[in-house]
CSV table of C-alpha atoms in Angstrom, one decimal:
chain,number,residue,atom,x,y,z
A,157,MET,CA,259.4,-14.8,107.3
A,158,SER,CA,260.5,-12.4,110.0
A,159,TRP,CA,258.1,-9.7,111.1
A,160,MET,CA,260.7,-7.1,110.1
A,161,ASP,CA,260.5,-8.3,106.5
A,162,GLU,CA,256.9,-7.1,106.4
A,163,LEU,CA,257.9,-3.5,107.1
A,164,PRO,CA,258.4,-1.0,104.4
A,165,GLU,CA,261.9,-1.0,102.9
A,166,GLN,CA,262.7,2.5,104.3
A,167,VAL,CA,261.8,1.4,107.8
A,168,GLN,CA,263.8,-1.8,107.5
A,169,GLU,CA,266.8,0.2,106.4
A,170,SER,CA,266.4,2.5,109.3
A,171,MET,CA,266.1,-0.4,111.8
A,172,ASP,CA,269.2,-2.1,110.2
A,173,ASP,CA,271.2,1.1,110.7
A,174,LEU,CA,270.1,1.5,114.3
A,175,LEU,CA,270.8,-2.2,115.0
A,176,LEU,CA,274.3,-1.8,113.6
A,177,GLU,CA,275.0,1.2,115.7
A,178,THR,CA,273.6,-0.6,118.8
A,179,GLU,CA,275.6,-3.7,118.1
A,180,GLN,CA,278.8,-1.7,118.6
A,181,HIS,CA,278.0,-1.7,122.3
A,182,GLU,CA,277.1,-5.4,122.5
A,183,GLU,CA,279.8,-6.2,125.1
A,184,THR,CA,278.3,-3.6,127.4
A,185,TYR,CA,274.7,-4.4,127.2
A,186,MET,CA,275.4,-8.2,127.3
A,187,ASP,CA,276.7,-7.6,130.8
A,188,ALA,CA,273.3,-6.2,131.9
A,189,GLU,CA,271.1,-8.2,134.2
A,190,ASN,CA,268.6,-8.3,131.3
A,191,ALA,CA,270.5,-8.1,128.0
A,192,PRO,CA,267.5,-7.5,125.7
A,193,ILE,CA,266.4,-4.6,127.8
A,194,GLY,CA,270.0,-3.3,127.9
A,195,GLN,CA,270.0,-3.5,124.1
A,196,ILE,CA,266.8,-1.5,123.9
A,197,TRP,CA,268.3,1.2,126.2
A,198,VAL,CA,271.4,1.5,124.1
A,199,ALA,CA,269.2,1.8,121.0
A,200,MET,CA,267.2,4.5,122.6
A,201,ALA,CA,270.4,6.3,123.6
A,202,GLN,CA,271.5,6.1,119.9
A,203,MET,CA,268.2,7.5,118.8
A,204,ASN,CA,268.5,10.3,121.3
A,205,LYS,CA,271.9,11.1,120.0
A,206,ARG,CA,270.5,11.4,116.5
A,207,ILE,CA,267.7,13.7,117.7
A,208,GLN,CA,270.1,15.9,119.6
A,209,LYS,CA,272.2,16.3,116.4
A,210,LEU,CA,269.1,17.3,114.5
A,211,GLU,CA,268.1,19.8,117.2
A,212,ASP,CA,271.6,21.3,117.2
A,213,LEU,CA,271.4,21.6,113.4
A,214,VAL,CA,268.0,23.3,113.4
A,215,GLN,CA,269.2,25.7,116.2
A,216,ALA,CA,272.3,26.6,114.1
A,217,GLN,CA,270.1,27.2,111.0
A,218,ARG,CA,267.7,29.4,113.0
A,219,THR,CA,270.6,31.4,114.4
A,220,ALA,CA,272.1,31.9,110.9
A,221,LEU,CA,268.8,33.1,109.6
A,222,LYS,CA,268.4,35.6,112.5
A,223,GLU,CA,271.9,36.9,111.8
A,224,MET,CA,271.1,37.3,108.2
A,225,ASP,CA,268.0,39.3,109.3
A,226,VAL,CA,265.7,37.0,107.4
A,227,GLU,CA,262.2,36.6,108.8
A,228,VAL,CA,261.1,33.0,108.4
A,229,GLU,CA,258.6,31.5,110.7
A,230,VAL,CA,260.0,28.0,110.4
A,231,ASP,CA,257.5,26.5,113.0
A,232,LYS,CA,254.6,27.9,111.1
A,233,HIS,CA,255.8,26.3,107.8
A,234,LEU,CA,256.6,23.0,109.5
A,235,ASP,CA,253.1,22.8,111.1
A,236,LYS,CA,251.4,23.5,107.7
A,237,ASP,CA,253.6,21.0,105.8
A,238,LEU,CA,253.3,18.4,108.5
A,239,LYS,CA,249.5,18.8,108.6
A,240,GLU,CA,249.3,18.4,104.8
A,241,SER,CA,251.7,15.4,104.9
A,242,LEU,CA,249.6,13.7,107.6
A,243,LYS,CA,246.4,14.2,105.6
A,244,ARG,CA,247.9,11.8,103.0
A,245,TYR,CA,247.8,9.0,105.4
């Protein structure tokens, strides 16, 4: 059994998605001096791209809320919800 099989299903699916995205650049990272490290860097770049998309989305939502003249302290709610969520673990 692979160590990845022991992960929760949602984590496995997330890793599978990331590996598929990373695999699209296999020709490039296989040319690296250390291909496994090149693969990790490509995966990190893919994750960074995902994070940037989320940050852009959040910024657009905040801008839209400001333009609607709606006062919502998103960070305050996130902190509270995150704190409550983490307490469950």
